[in-house]
Coordinates of C-alpha atoms and ligand atoms in Angstrom, one line a residue:
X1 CA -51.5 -35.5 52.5
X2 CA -49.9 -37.7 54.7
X3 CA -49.4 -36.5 58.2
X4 CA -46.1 -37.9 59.3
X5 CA -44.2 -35.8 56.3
X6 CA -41.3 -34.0 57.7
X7 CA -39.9 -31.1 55.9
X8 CA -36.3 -31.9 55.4
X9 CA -35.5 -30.3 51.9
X10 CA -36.3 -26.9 51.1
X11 CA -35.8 -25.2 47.5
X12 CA -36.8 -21.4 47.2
X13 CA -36.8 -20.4 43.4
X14 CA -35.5 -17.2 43.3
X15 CA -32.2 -15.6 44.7
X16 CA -32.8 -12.2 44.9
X17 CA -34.0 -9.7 47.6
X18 CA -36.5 -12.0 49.1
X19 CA -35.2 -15.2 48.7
X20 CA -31.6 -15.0 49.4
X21 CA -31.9 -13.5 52.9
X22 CA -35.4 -15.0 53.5
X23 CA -33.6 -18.7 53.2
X24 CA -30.1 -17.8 54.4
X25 CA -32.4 -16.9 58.1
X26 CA -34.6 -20.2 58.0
X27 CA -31.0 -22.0 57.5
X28 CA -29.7 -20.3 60.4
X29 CA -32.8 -21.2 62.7
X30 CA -33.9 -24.4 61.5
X31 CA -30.3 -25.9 60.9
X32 CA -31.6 -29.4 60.5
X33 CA -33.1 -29.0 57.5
X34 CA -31.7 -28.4 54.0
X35 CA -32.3 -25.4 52.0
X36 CA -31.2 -25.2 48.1
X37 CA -31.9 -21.5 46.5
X38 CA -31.7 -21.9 43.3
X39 CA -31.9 -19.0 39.8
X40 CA -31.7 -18.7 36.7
X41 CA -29.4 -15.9 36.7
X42 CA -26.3 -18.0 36.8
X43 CA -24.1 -14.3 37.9
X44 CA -26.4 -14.1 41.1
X45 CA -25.5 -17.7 42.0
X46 CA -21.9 -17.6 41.8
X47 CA -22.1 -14.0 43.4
X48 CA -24.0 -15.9 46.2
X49 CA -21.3 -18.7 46.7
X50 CA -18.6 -16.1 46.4
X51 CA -16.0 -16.1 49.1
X52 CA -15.8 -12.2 48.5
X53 CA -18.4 -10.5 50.9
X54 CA -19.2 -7.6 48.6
X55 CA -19.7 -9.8 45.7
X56 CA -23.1 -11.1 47.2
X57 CA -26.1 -9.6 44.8
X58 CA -27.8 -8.4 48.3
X59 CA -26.6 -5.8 50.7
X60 CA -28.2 -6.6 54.0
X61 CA -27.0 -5.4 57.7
X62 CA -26.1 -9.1 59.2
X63 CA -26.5 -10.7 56.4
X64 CA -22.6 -11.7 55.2
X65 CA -23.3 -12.9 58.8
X66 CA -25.2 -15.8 58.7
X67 CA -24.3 -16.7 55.1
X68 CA -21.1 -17.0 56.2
X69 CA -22.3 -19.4 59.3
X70 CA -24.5 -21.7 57.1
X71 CA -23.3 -21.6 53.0
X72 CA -22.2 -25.0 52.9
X73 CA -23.4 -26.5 55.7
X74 CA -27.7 -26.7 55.2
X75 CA -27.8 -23.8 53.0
X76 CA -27.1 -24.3 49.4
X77 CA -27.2 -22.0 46.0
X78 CA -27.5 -23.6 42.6
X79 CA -29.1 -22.9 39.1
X80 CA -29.7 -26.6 38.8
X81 CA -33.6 -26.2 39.1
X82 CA -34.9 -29.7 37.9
X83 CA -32.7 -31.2 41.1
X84 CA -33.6 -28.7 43.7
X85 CA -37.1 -29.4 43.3
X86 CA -37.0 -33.1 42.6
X87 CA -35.1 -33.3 46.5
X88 CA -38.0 -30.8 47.6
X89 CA -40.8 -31.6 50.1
X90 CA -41.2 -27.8 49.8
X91 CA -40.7 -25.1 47.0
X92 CA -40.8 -21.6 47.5
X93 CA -41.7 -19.4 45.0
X94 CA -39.7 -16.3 45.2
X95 CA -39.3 -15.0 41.6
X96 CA -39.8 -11.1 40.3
X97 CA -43.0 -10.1 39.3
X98 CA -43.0 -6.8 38.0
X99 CA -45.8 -4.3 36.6
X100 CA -46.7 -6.2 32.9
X101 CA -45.1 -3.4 30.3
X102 CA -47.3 -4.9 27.6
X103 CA -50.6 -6.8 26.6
X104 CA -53.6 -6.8 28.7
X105 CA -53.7 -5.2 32.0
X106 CA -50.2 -3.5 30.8
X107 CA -48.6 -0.4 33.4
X108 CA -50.5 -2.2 36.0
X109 CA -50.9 -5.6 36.5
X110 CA -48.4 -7.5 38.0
X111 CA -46.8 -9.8 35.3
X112 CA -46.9 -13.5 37.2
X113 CA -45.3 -15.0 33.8
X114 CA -42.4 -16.2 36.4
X115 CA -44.9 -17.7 38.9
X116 CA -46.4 -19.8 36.0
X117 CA -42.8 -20.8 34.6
X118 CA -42.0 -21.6 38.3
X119 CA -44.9 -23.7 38.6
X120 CA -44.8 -25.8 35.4
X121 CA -40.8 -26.8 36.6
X122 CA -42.4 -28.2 39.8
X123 CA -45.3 -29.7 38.4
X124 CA -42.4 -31.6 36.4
X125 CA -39.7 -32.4 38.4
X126 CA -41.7 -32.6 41.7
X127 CA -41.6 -36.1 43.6
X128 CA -44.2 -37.3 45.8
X129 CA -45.8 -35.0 47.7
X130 CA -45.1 -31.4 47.7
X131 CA -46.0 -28.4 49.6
X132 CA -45.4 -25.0 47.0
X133 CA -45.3 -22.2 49.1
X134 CA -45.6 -18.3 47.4
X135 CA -43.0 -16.3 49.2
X136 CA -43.5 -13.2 46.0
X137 CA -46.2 -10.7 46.5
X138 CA -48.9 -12.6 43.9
X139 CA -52.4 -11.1 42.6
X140 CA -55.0 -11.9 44.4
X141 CA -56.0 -15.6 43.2
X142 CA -52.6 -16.4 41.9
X143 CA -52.8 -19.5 44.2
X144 CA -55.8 -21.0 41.5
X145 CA -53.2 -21.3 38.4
X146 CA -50.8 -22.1 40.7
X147 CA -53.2 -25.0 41.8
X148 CA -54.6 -25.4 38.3
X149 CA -50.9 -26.5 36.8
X150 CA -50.4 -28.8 39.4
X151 CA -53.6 -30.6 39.6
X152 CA -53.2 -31.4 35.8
X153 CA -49.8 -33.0 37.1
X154 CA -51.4 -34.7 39.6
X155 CA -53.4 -36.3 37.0
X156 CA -50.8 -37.3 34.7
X157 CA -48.5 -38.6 37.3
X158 CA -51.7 -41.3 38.2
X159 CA -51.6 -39.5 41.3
X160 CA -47.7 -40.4 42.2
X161 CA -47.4 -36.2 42.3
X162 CA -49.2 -34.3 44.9
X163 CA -49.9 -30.7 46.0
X164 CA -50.7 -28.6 48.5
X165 CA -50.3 -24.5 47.9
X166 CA -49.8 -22.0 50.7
X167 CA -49.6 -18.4 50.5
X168 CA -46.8 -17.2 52.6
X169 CA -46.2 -13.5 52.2
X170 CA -42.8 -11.7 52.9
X171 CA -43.0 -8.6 54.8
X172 CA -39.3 -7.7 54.9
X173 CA -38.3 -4.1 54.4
X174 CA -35.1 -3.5 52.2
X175 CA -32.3 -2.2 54.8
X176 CA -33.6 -4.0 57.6
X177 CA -34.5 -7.6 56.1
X178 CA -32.2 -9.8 58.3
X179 CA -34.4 -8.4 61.7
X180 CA -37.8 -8.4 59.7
X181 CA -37.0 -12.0 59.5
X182 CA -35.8 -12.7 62.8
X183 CA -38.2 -11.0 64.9
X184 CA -41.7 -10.5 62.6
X185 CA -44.6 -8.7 63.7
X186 CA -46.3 -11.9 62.4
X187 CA -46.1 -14.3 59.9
X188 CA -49.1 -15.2 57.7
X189 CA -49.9 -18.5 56.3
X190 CA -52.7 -19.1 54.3
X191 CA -53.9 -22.1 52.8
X192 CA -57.0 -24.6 52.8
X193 CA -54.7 -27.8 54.0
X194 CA -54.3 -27.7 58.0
X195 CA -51.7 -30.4 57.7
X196 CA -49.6 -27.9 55.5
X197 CA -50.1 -25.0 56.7
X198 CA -49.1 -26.8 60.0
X199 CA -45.8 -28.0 58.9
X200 CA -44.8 -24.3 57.3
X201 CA -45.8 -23.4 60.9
X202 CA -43.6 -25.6 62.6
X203 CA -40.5 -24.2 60.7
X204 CA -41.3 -20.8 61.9
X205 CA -42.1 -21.9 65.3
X206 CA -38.1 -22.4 65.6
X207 CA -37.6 -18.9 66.3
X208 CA -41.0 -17.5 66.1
X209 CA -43.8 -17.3 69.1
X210 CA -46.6 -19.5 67.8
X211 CA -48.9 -16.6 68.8
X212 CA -47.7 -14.3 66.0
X213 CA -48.2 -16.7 63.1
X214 CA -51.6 -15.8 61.6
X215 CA -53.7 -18.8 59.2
X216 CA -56.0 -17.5 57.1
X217 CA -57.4 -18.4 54.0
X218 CA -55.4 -18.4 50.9
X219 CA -56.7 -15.4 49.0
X220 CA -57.3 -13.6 52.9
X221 CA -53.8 -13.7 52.5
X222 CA -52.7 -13.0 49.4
X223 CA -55.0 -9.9 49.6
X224 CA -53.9 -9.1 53.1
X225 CA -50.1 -9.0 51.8
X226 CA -51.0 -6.5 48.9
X227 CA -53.4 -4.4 51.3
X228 CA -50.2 -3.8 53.8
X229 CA -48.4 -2.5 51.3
X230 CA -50.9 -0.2 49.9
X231 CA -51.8 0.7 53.7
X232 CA -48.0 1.8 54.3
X233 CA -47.6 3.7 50.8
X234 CA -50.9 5.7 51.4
X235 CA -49.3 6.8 54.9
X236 CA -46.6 8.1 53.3
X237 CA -48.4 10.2 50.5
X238 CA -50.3 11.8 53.9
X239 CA -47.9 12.9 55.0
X240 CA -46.0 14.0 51.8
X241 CA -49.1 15.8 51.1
X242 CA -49.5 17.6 54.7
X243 CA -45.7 18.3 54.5
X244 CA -46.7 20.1 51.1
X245 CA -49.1 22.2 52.9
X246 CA -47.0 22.8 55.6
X247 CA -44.0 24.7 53.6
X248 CA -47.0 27.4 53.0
X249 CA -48.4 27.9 56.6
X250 CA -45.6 28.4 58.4
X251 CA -46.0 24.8 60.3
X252 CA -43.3 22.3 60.3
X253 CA -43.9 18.3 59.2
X254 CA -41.8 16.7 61.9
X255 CA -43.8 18.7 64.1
X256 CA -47.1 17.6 62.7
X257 CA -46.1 14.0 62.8
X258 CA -45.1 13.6 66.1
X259 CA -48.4 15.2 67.4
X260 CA -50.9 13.5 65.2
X261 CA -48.5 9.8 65.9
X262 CA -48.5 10.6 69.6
X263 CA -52.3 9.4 69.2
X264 CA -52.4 5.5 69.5
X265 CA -54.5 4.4 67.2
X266 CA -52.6 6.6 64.3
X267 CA -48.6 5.4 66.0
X268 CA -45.9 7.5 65.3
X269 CA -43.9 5.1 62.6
X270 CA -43.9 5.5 59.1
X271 CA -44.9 9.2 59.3
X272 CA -41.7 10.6 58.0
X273 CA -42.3 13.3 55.0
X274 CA -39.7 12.6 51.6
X275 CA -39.3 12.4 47.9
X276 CA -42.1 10.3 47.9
X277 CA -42.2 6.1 48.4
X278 CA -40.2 4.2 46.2
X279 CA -38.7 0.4 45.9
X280 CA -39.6 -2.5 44.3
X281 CA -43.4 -3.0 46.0
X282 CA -45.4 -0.4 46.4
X283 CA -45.7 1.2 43.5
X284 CA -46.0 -1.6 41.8
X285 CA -48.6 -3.3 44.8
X286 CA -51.0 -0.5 44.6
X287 CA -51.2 -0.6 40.7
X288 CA -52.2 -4.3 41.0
X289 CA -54.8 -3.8 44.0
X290 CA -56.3 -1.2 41.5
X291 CA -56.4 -3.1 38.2
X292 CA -58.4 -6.0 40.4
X293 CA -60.7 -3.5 42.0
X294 CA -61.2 -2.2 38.4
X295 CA -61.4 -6.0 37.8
X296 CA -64.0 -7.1 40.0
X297 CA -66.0 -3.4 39.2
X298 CA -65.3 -1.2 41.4
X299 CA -63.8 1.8 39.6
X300 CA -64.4 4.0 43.1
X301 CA -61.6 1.6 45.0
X302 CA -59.1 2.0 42.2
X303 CA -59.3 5.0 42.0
X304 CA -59.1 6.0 45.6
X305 CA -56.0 3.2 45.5
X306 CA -54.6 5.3 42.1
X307 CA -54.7 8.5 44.0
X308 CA -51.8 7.7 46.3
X309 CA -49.7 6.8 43.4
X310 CA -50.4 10.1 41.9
X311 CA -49.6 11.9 45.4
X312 CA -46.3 10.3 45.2
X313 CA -45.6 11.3 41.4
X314 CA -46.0 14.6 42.5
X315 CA -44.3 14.9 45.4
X316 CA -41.0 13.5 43.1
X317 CA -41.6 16.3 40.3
X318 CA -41.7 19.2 42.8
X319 CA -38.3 18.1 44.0
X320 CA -36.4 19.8 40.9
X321 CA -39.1 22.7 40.7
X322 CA -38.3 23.9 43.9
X323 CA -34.6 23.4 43.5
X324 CA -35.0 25.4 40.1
X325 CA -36.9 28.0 41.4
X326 CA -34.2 28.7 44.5
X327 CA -31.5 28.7 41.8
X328 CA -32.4 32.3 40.0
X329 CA -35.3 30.2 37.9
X330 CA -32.2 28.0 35.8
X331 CA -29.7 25.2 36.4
X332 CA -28.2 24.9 33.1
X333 CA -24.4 24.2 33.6
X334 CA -24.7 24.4 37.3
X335 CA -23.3 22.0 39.8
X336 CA -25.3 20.1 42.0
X337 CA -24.7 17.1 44.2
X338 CA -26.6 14.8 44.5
X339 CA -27.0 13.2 48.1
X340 CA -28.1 9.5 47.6
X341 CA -29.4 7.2 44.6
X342 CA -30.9 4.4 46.4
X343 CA -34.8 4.4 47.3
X344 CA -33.9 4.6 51.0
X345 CA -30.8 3.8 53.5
X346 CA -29.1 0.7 53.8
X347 CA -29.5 -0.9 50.5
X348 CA -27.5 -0.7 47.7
X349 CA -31.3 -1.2 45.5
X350 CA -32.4 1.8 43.2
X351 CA -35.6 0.6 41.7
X352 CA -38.4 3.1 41.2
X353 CA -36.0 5.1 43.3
X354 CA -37.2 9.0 43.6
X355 CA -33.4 10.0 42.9
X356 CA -34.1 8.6 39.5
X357 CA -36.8 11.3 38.7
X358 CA -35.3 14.4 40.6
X359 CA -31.7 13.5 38.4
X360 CA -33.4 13.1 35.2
X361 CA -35.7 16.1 35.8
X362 CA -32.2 18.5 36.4
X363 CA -30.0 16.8 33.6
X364 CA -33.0 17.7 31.6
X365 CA -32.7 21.7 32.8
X366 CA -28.6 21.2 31.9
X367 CA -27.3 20.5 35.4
X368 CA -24.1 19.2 35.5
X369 CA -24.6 16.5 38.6
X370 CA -22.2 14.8 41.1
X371 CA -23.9 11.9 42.2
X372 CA -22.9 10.5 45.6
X373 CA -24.0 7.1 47.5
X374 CA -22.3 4.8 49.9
X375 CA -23.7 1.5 48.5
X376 CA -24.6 2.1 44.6
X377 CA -22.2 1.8 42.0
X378 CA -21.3 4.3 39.4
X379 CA -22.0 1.4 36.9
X380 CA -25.7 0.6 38.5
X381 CA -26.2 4.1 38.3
X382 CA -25.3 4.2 34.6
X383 CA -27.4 1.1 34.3
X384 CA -30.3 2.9 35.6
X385 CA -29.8 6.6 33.8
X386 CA -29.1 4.8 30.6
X387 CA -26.7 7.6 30.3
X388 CA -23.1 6.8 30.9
X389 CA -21.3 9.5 33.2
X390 CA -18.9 12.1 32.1
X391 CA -16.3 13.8 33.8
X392 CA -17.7 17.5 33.3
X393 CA -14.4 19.3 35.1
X394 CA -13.5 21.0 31.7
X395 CA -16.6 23.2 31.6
X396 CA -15.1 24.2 27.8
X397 CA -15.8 21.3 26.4
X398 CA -19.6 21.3 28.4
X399 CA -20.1 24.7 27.1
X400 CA -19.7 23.6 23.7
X401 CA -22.6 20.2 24.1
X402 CA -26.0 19.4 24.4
X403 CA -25.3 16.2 26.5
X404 CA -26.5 15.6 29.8
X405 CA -23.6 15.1 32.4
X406 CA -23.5 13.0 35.9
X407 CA -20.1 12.4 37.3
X408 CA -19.7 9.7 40.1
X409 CA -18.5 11.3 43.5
X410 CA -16.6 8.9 45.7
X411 CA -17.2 11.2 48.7
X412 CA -19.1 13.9 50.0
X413 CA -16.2 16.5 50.1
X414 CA -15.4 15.4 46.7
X415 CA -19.2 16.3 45.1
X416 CA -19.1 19.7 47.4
X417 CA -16.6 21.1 45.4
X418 CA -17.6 24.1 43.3
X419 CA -21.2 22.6 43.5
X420 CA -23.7 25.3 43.5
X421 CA -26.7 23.4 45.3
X422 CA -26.3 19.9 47.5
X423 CA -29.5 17.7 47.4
X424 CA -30.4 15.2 50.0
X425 CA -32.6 12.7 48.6
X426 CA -31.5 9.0 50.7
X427 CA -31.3 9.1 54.8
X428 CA -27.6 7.6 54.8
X429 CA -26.2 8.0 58.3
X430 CA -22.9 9.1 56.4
X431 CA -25.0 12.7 55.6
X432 CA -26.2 13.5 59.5
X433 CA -22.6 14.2 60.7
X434 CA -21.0 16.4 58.2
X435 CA -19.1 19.4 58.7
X436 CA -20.6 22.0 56.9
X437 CA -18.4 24.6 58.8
X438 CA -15.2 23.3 56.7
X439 CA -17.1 21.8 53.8
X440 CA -19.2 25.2 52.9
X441 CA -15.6 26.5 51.7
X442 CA -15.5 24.6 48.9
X443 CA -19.1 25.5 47.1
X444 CA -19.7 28.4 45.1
X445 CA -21.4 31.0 46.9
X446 CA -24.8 31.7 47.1
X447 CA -25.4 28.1 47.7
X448 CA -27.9 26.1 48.8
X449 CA -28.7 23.0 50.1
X450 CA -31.8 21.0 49.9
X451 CA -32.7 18.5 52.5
X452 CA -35.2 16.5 51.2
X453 CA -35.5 14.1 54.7
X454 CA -35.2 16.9 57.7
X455 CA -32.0 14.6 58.5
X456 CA -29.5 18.0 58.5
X457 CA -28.7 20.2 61.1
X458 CA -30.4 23.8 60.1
X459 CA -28.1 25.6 62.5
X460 CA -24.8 24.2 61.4
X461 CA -25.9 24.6 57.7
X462 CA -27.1 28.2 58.4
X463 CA -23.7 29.3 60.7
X464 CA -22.0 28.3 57.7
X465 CA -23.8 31.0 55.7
X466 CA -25.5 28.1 53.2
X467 CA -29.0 28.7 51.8
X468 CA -31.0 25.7 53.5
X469 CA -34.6 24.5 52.6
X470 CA -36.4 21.2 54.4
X471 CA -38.8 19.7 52.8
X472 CA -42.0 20.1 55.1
X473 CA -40.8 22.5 56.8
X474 CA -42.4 26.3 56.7
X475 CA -40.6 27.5 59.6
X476 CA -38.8 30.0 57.8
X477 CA -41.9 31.6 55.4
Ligands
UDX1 C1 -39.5 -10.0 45.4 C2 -40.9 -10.6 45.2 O1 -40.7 -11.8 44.6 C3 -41.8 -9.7 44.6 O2 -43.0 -10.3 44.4 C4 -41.9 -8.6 45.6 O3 -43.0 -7.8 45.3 C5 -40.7 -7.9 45.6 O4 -39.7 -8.7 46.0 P1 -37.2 -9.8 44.6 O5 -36.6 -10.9 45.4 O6 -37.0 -8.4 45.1 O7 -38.8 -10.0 44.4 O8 -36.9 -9.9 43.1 P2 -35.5 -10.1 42.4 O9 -34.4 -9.5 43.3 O10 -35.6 -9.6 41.0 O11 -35.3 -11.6 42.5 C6 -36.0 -12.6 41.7 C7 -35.0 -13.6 41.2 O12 -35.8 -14.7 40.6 C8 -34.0 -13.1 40.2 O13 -32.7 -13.4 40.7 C9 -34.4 -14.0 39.0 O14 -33.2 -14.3 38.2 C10 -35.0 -15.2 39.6 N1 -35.9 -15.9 38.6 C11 -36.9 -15.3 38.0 C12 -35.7 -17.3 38.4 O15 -34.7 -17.9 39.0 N2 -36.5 -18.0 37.6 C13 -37.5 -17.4 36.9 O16 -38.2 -18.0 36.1 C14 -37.7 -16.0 37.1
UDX2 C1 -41.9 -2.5 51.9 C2 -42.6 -2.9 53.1 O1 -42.3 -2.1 54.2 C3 -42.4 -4.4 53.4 O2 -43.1 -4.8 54.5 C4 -42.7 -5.2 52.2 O3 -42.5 -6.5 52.4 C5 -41.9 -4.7 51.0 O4 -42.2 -3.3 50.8 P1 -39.4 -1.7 51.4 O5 -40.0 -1.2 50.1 O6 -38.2 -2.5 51.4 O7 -40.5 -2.5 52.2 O8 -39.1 -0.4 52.3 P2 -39.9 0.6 53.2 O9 -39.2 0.8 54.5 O10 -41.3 0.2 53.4 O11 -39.9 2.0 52.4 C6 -40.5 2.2 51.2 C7 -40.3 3.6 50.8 O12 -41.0 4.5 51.6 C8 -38.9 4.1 50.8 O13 -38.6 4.8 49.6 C9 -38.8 4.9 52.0 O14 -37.8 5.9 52.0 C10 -40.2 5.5 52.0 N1 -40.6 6.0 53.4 C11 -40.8 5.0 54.4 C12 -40.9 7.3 53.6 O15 -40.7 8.2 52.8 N2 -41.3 7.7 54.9 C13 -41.4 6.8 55.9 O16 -41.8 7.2 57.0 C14 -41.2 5.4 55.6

C-alpha cells in the first residue's frame, strides 16, 4: 500500500448496536474525518437521522449526546451503499451474524452470509486502495474469504482495486457502549499489513493511549475476540452454578463472590449470580468457538465450551420451577409481574433475553402476566412472544380460554395490583428503590416476590409481610 494514504472517509456497513454508536464515537474524537454508516434497513436509517431522540434504533447512556454534536457535521447515515464505499479509504464491516438456523453447521455456526454480501459490494464499488476493517464478531478465518473476494477484484480491476483486511473486534457491552468506546481496556488490531494496521491505530490514538492498542495477527485476533466472550459467559455459569449450591447450604452468593473476587488474580467483576447470560453474543460466541473446535477435532474443547451454555439453559428453566413450587405447586390463572424483559439494564435489547424463557415457561403453566420494563415496548415484547397481549382484568372471560395472557404494565404500581407473585429478572435502577411498605397493599396475600438479581431490600420486603426468595441466597434454609 502506499504509505502516505490518509484516512479521510470512513463507511461502517451496518447501523445497529455496534456500528451506530461505534462510528457516532470515532466522529466525535476524530472530527476531521468523515464517517458514512450506511444499512440496508432503510427504517433504521431514517430512525438514525431522526430529529426525535427516542426514535434512534439504539438506546445508549450518552449516546443522543454525541449524535446530536456530530449528525451532519462528519457523521453521516445513508442506505446508499455503492456511494459510501466508492468515497471509502476504509469500510467497516459491522453487519449481524447470527447462529445459521439451517444447512451445515446449523444451531451453531455463526451465519457470515452478511460478511460475504458486505464483501462482494466493496470488492465492487471500492476505488483505489482500501483498508476493510471487521468491526462484527467473525469465525475464526473469516478474514481468508474476506481476502479471497477481494483478491479476485484485485485481479479484475488490473490491479486499479486494492486491499488490505484488519480484524478489529468490538468489545462494547450493551448499556454501557458510549464509555466502552471512550475509555477501552484496549483495542485490538490484527492484521499482516503494518502500514494498515498503523493507520487504524492512528484513528484510535485520538482518544486512546497508544499503550492499550494491541497488534496481533489476524486470526490471534479474531480468536482472541470470540475467546473473551466465551471467558466472560463461563464466569457467569460459575457462579450461577455456585449460587445454585448455595440456596441448599445455607451460604449466600453475594457473599461467596466477594470473597473468592477479593483474590487478585480471580477480580471481583463479573461475578454477579442471575437468570443466566443473555444478549446477542455469547450464546451465540460459544456455539461458534465449539463448532470450530469440533471443526478442527477436538470434540474435548467443544464440549467443555458447550457445557457453559447448558449451565446457563438451566439456570433459566429453574426460574419458573421454583416460582411454581413457592406458589402451592400451580400458577394457572394467577397474577404475576414480571420485573424486566430486557437481557440486562440500560438497553432497550431483548435478544436471547432470559425473561423470554421464564415468561414462556409460566404462560405455559396458565399465568396471567403483567410485564413491566422501562425501555422495551409492549409491541417489541409482542414481537418477541409472538403472542399479542391481552388485557386479562375480566378474569370471566379468562376462565372461560385456553389462551396465554401477558398484559403490558406501564408502571410498577400498576403490575402490583392483585398480582400474586412479583419476579425480578432485569437490574433496572427503577426496582432498588421501591416502596414495598405502601405497594404490598395492593397484592393478594400470601405473596411473594422473587428476586432473581439480590438487587431488593430483604428487610423492607419482609416488614411488609411479603414472601421473599433471592436467587443464591440460602440464608433463610
Ligand atoms: C453486532 C455484530 O456485528 C455481531 O457480530 C456481534 O456479535 C453482535 O453485535 P449488531 O450491531 O448487534 O451486531 O447487529 P444488528 O443490531 O442486527 O445490526 C446489524 C445491521 O446490519 C442491521 O441494521 C442490518 O440491517 C445491517 N445489515 C445487515 C446491512 O446493512 N447489510 C447487510 O447485508 C446485512
Ligand atoms: C458482551 C461483552 O461484555 C462485550 O465485551 C462484547 O463486546 C459483547 O458481549 P453484552 O452482551 O452487551 O456484552 O453485555 P454483558 O454486560 O457482557 O452481559 C451479558 C449478560 O451477562 C447479561 O445478560 C448480563 O445480565 C449477564 N451478567 C453479566 C450476569 O448475569 N452477571 C454478571 O456479573 C455480568
Amino acid at each position: 500500500m502506499k504509505s502516505n494514504l490518509k484516512i479521510r472517509n470512513v463507511c461502517c456497513i451496518g447501523a445497529g448496536y455496534v456500528g451506530g454508536p461505534t462510528m457516532a464515537v470515532f466522529a466525535d474524537k476524530c472530527p476531521n474525518i468523515k464517517f458514512v454508516v450506511v444499512d440496508k434497513n432503510k427504517d433504521r436509517i431514517n430512525g438514525w437521522n431522526s430529529e426525535n431522540a427516542k426514535s434512534l434504533p439504539v438506546f445508549e447512556p450518552g449516546l443522543e449526546k454525541i449524535i446530536r454534536k456530530t449528525r451532519g457535521e462528519n457523521l453521516f447515515f445513508t442506505s446508499d451503499l455503492q456511494q459510501s464505499i466508492s468515497n471509502a479509504d476504509m469500510v467497516f464491516i459491522s453487519v449481524n451474524t447470527p447462529t445459521k438456523e439451517k444447512g451445515l453447521g446449523a444451531g451453531q455456526a455463526s451465519d457470515i452470509k452478511w460478511v460475504e454480501v458486505s464483501a462482494r459490494e466493496i470488492a465492487k464499488n471500492a476505488k483505489g486502495f482500501t483498508i476493510v476493517v471487521e468491526k462484527s464478531t467473525m469465525p475464526v478465518r473469516t478474514a481468508e474469504t474476506i481476502k479471497d473476494i477481494l483478491s479476485a477484484a484485485e485481479i479484475n480491476s488490473y490491479k486499479t482495486k486494492s486491499f488490505s483486511v484488519l480484524s478489529n473486534p468490538e468489545f462494547l457491552a450493551e448499556g454501557t457502549a458510549i464509555n466502552d468506546l471512550e475509555n477501552p481496556d484496549r483495542v485490538l488490531i490484527g492484521g499482516d499489513d503494518k502500514d494498515s494496521i498503523d493507520l487504524l491505530s492512528s484513528l484510535y490514538a485520538n482518544w486512546v493511549n497508544p499503550e492499550k492498542i494491541i497488534k496481533t495477527n489476524l486470526w490471534s485476533s479474531e480468536l482472541s475476540k470470540l475467546a473473551a466472550n466465551a471467558f466472560l459467559a463461563q464466569r457467569i455459569s460459575s457462579i450461577n452454578s455456585i449460587g445454585a449450591l448455595c440456596e441448599l447450604t445455607g451460604a449466600n452468593i453475594s457473599e461467596v463472590a466477594h470473597a473468592i473476587g477479593a483474590d487478585t488474580r480471580i477480580g471481583n467483576k463479573f461475578l454477579n449470580a442471575g437468570p443466566g447470560f443473555g444478549g446477542s453474543c455469547f450464546r451465540k460466541d460459544l456455539l461458534n468457538l465449539a463448532y470450530l473446535s469440533r471443526h478442527f477435532g477436538l470434540p474435548e474443547v467443544a464440549n467443555y465450551w458447550e457445557s457453559v451454555i447448558d449451565l446457563n439453559n438451566w439456570q433459566r428453566d429453574r426460574i419458573s420451577k421454583v416460582v411454581v413450587e413457592k406458589l402451592f405447586g400451580t400458577v394457572s390463572g394467577k397474577v404475576i409481574s414480571i420485573f424486566g424483559f430486557s437481557f440486562k439494564a440500560n438497553t432497550n435489547d431483548t435478544r436471547d433475553s432470559p425473561s423470554i424463557k421464564v415468561v414462556q415457561d409460566l404462560l405455559e403453566e396458565g399465568a396471567l402476566l403483567y410485564i413491566h420494563d422501562p425501555k422495551v415496548t409492549a409491541s417489541q415484547i409482542e414481537e418477541v412472544l409472538k403472542i399479542k397481549q391481552n388485557c386479562f382484568t375480566d378474569k370471566d372471560f379468562i376462565q372461560k380460554t385456553e389462551n396465554a395472557y401477558w398484559q403490558y404494565s406501564k408502571s410498577v404500581r400498576e403490575s402490583l395490583i392483585n398480582s400474586d407473585a412479583a419476579i425480578f429478572l432485569t437490574d433496572w435502577e427503577d426496582y432498588k428503590n421501591i416502596d414495598w411498605n405502601s405497594l404490598s397493599k395492593l397484592m393478594r396475600v400470601p405473596a411473594w416476590i422473587f428476586d432473581c438479581r439480590a438487587i431488593l431490600s430483604r428487610e423492607s420486603i419482609v416488614e411488609a409481610k411479603l414472601n421473599y426468595w433471592r436467587l443464591g441466597d440460602g440464608s433463610n434454609i
